Amino acid sequence: MASLKEIRGRIASVRGTLKITSAMRLISSAKLRSAQNALSGYLAYSEALEDIGCKLMRVPGLGDVAKSFAARREGGKVAVVVTSSNQSLCGAFNMSIIKEFEAAGYDKSNTVVYAIGRKAMLAIAKAGYHTEDLCSMADHPSYEASASLADSLCEAFLSGTYSRVEFIYSHCVSASNQKVIREEFLPQSPENVQESPSSGCYDEEIDYIVEPKSEAMLEKLLRQMLRMRFYAVALDAATSEHAARTLAMQIASDNAEDLLGELSLLHNKLRQQAITSEILDLVGGQSQ
């Protein structure tokens, strides 16, 4: 059985750990609220733009304009954008993303991975895949960086460098539930556009007038939609990471408090036993 000195040392260690996990939980909770506010404010604009894109893409006569973005090619390289965190202590957040990537079964010789997050980049590079380091985008997602990467991927797809572009990221369903999603970024087709149920999509009875030209407007709109979808994924992944870390630190704090209670109880029992033993020794000495 451990001595009183050892128990006191363990209690001090657990209390120190509890202070750290509690502080990290508060920090992650504040970052989570900030990320949720940014994401909710951004999605309203993004959904409105995609509604417009959905209407315009289904206007009769504009089908040829979207063919370059919707072209499906056999073979060719595949670009995969994988988001994770730069740091650990966020539960199964990173491992779930890595497992989803492994389950996809990409060809190592034909896949380029754009890793947003150090944890996924190290695991994927170790597995033998060619990776592009974009870890700086994980901690502080910005529209400028996301739009720049979306444009470069779009140009690579249109030029035939990549046959398709995919996302693997963690979607924040709620503060306690994150879901790993694998979805197609390019080719882009009307089926990929998320139409809002409140506004509906193209009505064939309405004759839409688009200025200056429908073809030019559709191309610009498609590019802008891709930029915004990329940024929405980056914001969603960051929100999911903060939610996962908040939950992990809450669980760690609860476990530390439970362990602290058990150690305190054990300490009190051992202390009481020591006091009782001393009293018995005194009583036994006086009786002799």
Coordinates of C-alpha atoms in Angstrom, one line a residue:
M1 CA 0.0 0.0 0.0
A2 CA 1.2 3.5 -0.8
S3 CA 2.4 5.7 2.0
L4 CA 0.9 9.0 3.0
K5 CA 3.7 10.9 1.4
E6 CA 3.1 9.1 -1.9
I7 CA -0.6 9.8 -1.8
R8 CA 0.0 13.5 -1.1
G9 CA 2.3 13.6 -4.1
R10 CA -0.3 12.0 -6.3
I11 CA -3.0 14.4 -5.0
A12 CA -0.7 17.4 -5.8
S13 CA 0.0 16.0 -9.3
V14 CA -3.7 15.4 -10.1
R15 CA -4.6 19.0 -8.8
G16 CA -2.0 20.4 -11.2
T17 CA -3.4 18.4 -14.1
L18 CA -6.9 19.5 -13.2
K19 CA -5.9 23.2 -13.4
I20 CA -4.4 22.6 -16.8
T21 CA -7.4 20.7 -18.3
S22 CA -9.9 23.3 -16.8
A23 CA -7.9 26.1 -18.3
M24 CA -7.8 24.4 -21.7
R25 CA -11.5 23.7 -21.6
L26 CA -12.3 27.3 -21.0
I27 CA -10.0 28.4 -23.8
S28 CA -11.4 25.9 -26.2
S29 CA -15.0 26.8 -25.2
A30 CA -14.3 30.5 -26.0
K31 CA -12.7 29.5 -29.4
L32 CA -15.7 27.3 -30.1
R33 CA -18.2 30.1 -29.5
S34 CA -16.2 32.4 -31.7
A35 CA -16.0 29.8 -34.5
Q36 CA -19.7 29.0 -34.3
N37 CA -20.6 32.7 -34.6
A38 CA -18.3 33.0 -37.7
L39 CA -19.7 29.9 -39.3
S40 CA -23.4 30.7 -38.7
G41 CA -22.9 34.2 -40.1
Y42 CA -21.1 33.0 -43.1
L43 CA -23.5 30.2 -44.0
A44 CA -26.4 32.5 -44.5
Y45 CA -24.5 34.3 -47.3
S46 CA -23.1 31.1 -48.7
E47 CA -26.6 29.4 -48.9
A48 CA -28.1 32.5 -50.6
L49 CA -25.3 32.4 -53.2
E50 CA -25.8 28.7 -53.9
D51 CA -29.5 29.3 -54.3
I52 CA -28.7 31.8 -57.1
G53 CA -26.2 29.4 -58.6
C54 CA -28.7 26.6 -58.5
K55 CA -31.2 28.7 -60.4
L56 CA -28.7 30.0 -63.0
M57 CA -27.2 26.5 -63.6
R58 CA -30.6 25.2 -64.5
V59 CA -31.6 28.0 -66.9
P60 CA -32.3 26.3 -70.3
G61 CA -29.4 26.9 -72.8
L62 CA -26.7 27.3 -70.2
G63 CA -25.8 23.6 -69.9
D64 CA -22.7 23.9 -72.1
V65 CA -21.2 26.6 -69.8
A66 CA -21.0 24.3 -66.8
K67 CA -19.5 21.4 -68.7
S68 CA -15.9 22.3 -68.0
F69 CA -16.6 22.3 -64.2
A70 CA -18.7 19.2 -64.4
A71 CA -16.5 17.1 -66.6
R72 CA -15.8 13.6 -65.3
R73 CA -12.5 12.0 -66.4
E74 CA -11.3 8.5 -66.0
G75 CA -7.9 8.1 -64.6
G76 CA -5.7 11.1 -63.9
K77 CA -4.5 12.3 -60.5
V78 CA -6.8 12.8 -57.6
A79 CA -6.4 15.8 -55.2
V80 CA -7.6 15.2 -51.6
V81 CA -7.9 18.0 -49.1
V82 CA -7.7 16.6 -45.6
T83 CA -8.3 18.8 -42.6
S84 CA -7.1 17.9 -39.1
S85 CA -5.5 19.8 -36.1
N86 CA -1.9 20.9 -35.5
Q87 CA -2.2 19.8 -31.9
S88 CA -3.4 16.8 -30.0
L89 CA -5.6 16.6 -26.8
C90 CA -8.8 16.6 -28.8
G91 CA -10.0 13.0 -28.3
A92 CA -10.6 10.9 -31.4
F93 CA -10.8 14.0 -33.7
N94 CA -7.7 13.4 -35.7
M95 CA -7.8 9.6 -35.7
S96 CA -11.3 9.6 -37.1
I97 CA -10.2 11.7 -40.1
I98 CA -7.1 9.5 -40.7
K99 CA -9.2 6.4 -40.6
E100 CA -11.7 7.8 -43.1
F101 CA -8.8 8.6 -45.4
E102 CA -7.4 5.1 -45.1
A103 CA -10.8 3.6 -45.7
A104 CA -11.1 5.5 -49.0
G105 CA -8.3 3.4 -50.5
Y106 CA -6.6 6.0 -52.6
D107 CA -3.8 5.0 -55.0
K108 CA -0.5 6.3 -53.6
S109 CA 1.1 6.8 -57.0
N110 CA -1.9 8.8 -58.2
T111 CA -3.0 10.9 -55.3
V112 CA -1.8 14.3 -54.0
V113 CA -2.9 15.2 -50.5
Y114 CA -3.3 18.8 -49.4
A115 CA -3.0 18.4 -45.6
I116 CA -4.5 21.2 -43.5
G117 CA -3.3 20.1 -40.1
R118 CA 0.0 18.6 -38.9
K119 CA -1.5 15.4 -37.4
A120 CA -3.0 14.2 -40.6
M121 CA -0.1 15.3 -42.7
L122 CA 2.4 13.3 -40.6
A123 CA 0.3 10.1 -40.7
I124 CA -0.5 10.3 -44.4
A125 CA 3.1 11.2 -45.3
K126 CA 4.3 8.2 -43.3
A127 CA 1.9 6.0 -45.2
G128 CA 3.7 6.9 -48.4
Y129 CA 1.4 9.6 -50.0
H130 CA 2.7 12.8 -51.6
T131 CA 1.5 15.6 -49.3
E132 CA 1.4 19.4 -49.6
D133 CA 2.0 21.2 -46.3
L134 CA -0.9 23.6 -45.5
C135 CA -0.7 23.3 -41.7
S136 CA -0.7 27.1 -41.3
M137 CA -4.4 27.2 -42.4
A138 CA -5.6 24.9 -39.6
D139 CA -5.2 27.2 -36.6
H140 CA -6.5 30.4 -38.2
P141 CA -8.8 29.8 -41.3
S142 CA -8.9 32.8 -43.6
Y143 CA -11.0 33.5 -46.6
E144 CA -8.0 34.8 -48.6
A145 CA -6.0 31.6 -48.1
S146 CA -9.0 29.4 -48.7
A147 CA -10.0 31.3 -51.9
S148 CA -6.4 31.1 -53.2
L149 CA -6.2 27.4 -52.7
A150 CA -9.6 26.9 -54.2
D151 CA -8.6 28.8 -57.3
S152 CA -5.4 26.8 -57.7
L153 CA -7.3 23.5 -57.4
C154 CA -9.9 24.8 -59.8
E155 CA -7.3 25.7 -62.4
A156 CA -5.6 22.4 -62.0
F157 CA -8.9 20.6 -62.5
L158 CA -9.8 22.6 -65.6
S159 CA -6.4 22.1 -67.1
G160 CA -6.7 18.3 -66.6
T161 CA -4.0 18.0 -64.0
Y162 CA -6.5 16.5 -61.6
S163 CA -9.5 14.3 -62.6
R164 CA -11.3 15.1 -59.3
V165 CA -10.9 17.0 -56.1
E166 CA -12.3 15.7 -52.8
F167 CA -12.6 16.8 -49.2
I168 CA -12.2 14.8 -46.0
Y169 CA -13.1 16.9 -42.9
S170 CA -14.9 16.8 -39.6
H171 CA -18.4 18.4 -39.6
C172 CA -19.6 19.9 -36.4
V173 CA -23.1 18.5 -35.9
S174 CA -23.2 19.8 -32.3
A175 CA -20.9 20.7 -29.5
S176 CA -20.8 17.0 -28.5
N177 CA -21.1 15.3 -31.9
Q178 CA -18.6 15.6 -34.8
K179 CA -19.0 13.6 -38.0
V180 CA -16.3 12.9 -40.6
I181 CA -17.4 13.7 -44.1
R182 CA -15.9 12.8 -47.4
E183 CA -17.4 14.8 -50.3
E184 CA -16.6 15.8 -53.8
F185 CA -15.4 19.3 -54.5
L186 CA -14.8 19.0 -58.2
P187 CA -16.4 18.1 -60.7
Q188 CA -19.1 20.7 -59.9
S189 CA -22.6 20.0 -61.1
P190 CA -26.1 21.2 -60.3
E191 CA -26.5 18.1 -58.1
N192 CA -23.6 19.3 -55.9
V193 CA -25.4 22.6 -55.1
Q194 CA -27.2 22.6 -51.8
E195 CA -30.5 24.4 -52.5
S196 CA -32.3 26.0 -49.7
P197 CA -35.7 24.4 -49.0
S198 CA -37.2 27.8 -48.3
S199 CA -36.4 29.4 -51.6
G200 CA -36.6 26.4 -54.0
C201 CA -34.7 26.3 -57.3
Y202 CA -35.3 27.2 -60.9
D203 CA -38.9 27.7 -61.9
E204 CA -39.4 27.0 -65.6
E205 CA -42.3 29.4 -65.8
I206 CA -40.1 32.4 -64.9
D207 CA -38.0 34.0 -67.7
Y208 CA -34.7 35.0 -65.9
I209 CA -32.8 38.0 -67.3
V210 CA -29.1 37.9 -66.5
E211 CA -26.8 40.8 -67.2
P212 CA -24.3 41.3 -68.8
K213 CA -24.1 37.8 -70.2
S214 CA -25.5 34.6 -68.7
E215 CA -22.4 32.5 -69.7
A216 CA -19.9 35.0 -68.1
M217 CA -22.0 35.4 -65.0
L218 CA -22.3 31.6 -64.5
E219 CA -18.5 31.1 -64.8
K220 CA -17.8 33.8 -62.2
L221 CA -20.5 32.5 -60.0
L222 CA -19.3 28.9 -60.1
R223 CA -15.8 30.1 -59.1
Q224 CA -17.1 32.2 -56.3
M225 CA -19.2 29.2 -55.1
L226 CA -16.2 27.0 -55.0
R227 CA -14.2 29.6 -53.0
M228 CA -17.0 29.9 -50.5
R229 CA -17.5 26.2 -50.2
F230 CA -13.8 25.7 -49.5
Y231 CA -13.9 28.4 -46.8
A232 CA -17.1 26.9 -45.3
V233 CA -15.3 23.6 -45.0
A234 CA -12.3 25.3 -43.3
L235 CA -14.6 27.0 -40.8
D236 CA -16.6 23.9 -40.1
A237 CA -13.4 21.8 -39.5
A238 CA -12.1 24.5 -37.1
T239 CA -15.4 24.6 -35.2
S240 CA -15.4 20.8 -35.0
E241 CA -11.8 20.8 -33.6
H242 CA -12.7 23.3 -30.9
A243 CA -15.8 21.3 -30.0
A244 CA -13.8 18.0 -29.8
R245 CA -11.1 19.6 -27.6
T246 CA -13.7 21.2 -25.3
L247 CA -15.4 17.9 -24.8
A248 CA -12.1 16.1 -24.3
M249 CA -10.9 18.6 -21.7
Q250 CA -14.3 18.4 -20.0
I251 CA -14.0 14.6 -19.7
A252 CA -10.4 14.9 -18.5
S253 CA -11.4 17.4 -15.9
D254 CA -14.3 15.2 -14.7
N255 CA -11.9 12.2 -14.5
A256 CA -9.3 14.3 -12.6
E257 CA -12.0 15.4 -10.1
D258 CA -13.1 11.8 -9.6
L259 CA -9.6 10.6 -9.1
L260 CA -8.9 13.5 -6.7
G261 CA -11.9 12.4 -4.6
E262 CA -10.7 8.8 -4.5
L263 CA -7.2 9.8 -3.5
S264 CA -8.5 12.2 -0.8
L265 CA -10.6 9.4 0.6
L266 CA -7.6 7.1 0.6
H267 CA -5.4 9.7 2.2
N268 CA -8.0 10.3 5.0
K269 CA -8.2 6.6 5.7
L270 CA -4.5 6.1 5.8
R271 CA -4.1 9.2 8.0
Q272 CA -6.8 7.9 10.4
Q273 CA -5.1 4.5 10.5
A274 CA -1.8 6.2 11.4
I275 CA -3.5 8.2 14.2
T276 CA -5.2 5.1 15.5
S277 CA -2.0 3.2 15.5
E278 CA -0.2 5.9 17.4
I279 CA -3.0 6.1 20.0
L280 CA -2.8 2.3 20.4
D281 CA 0.9 2.5 20.9
L282 CA 0.6 5.2 23.6
V283 CA -2.1 3.2 25.4
G284 CA -0.1 0.0 25.2
G285 CA 3.0 1.8 26.5
Q286 CA 1.1 3.3 29.5
S287 CA -0.4 -0.1 30.4
Q288 CA 3.0 -1.6 30.6

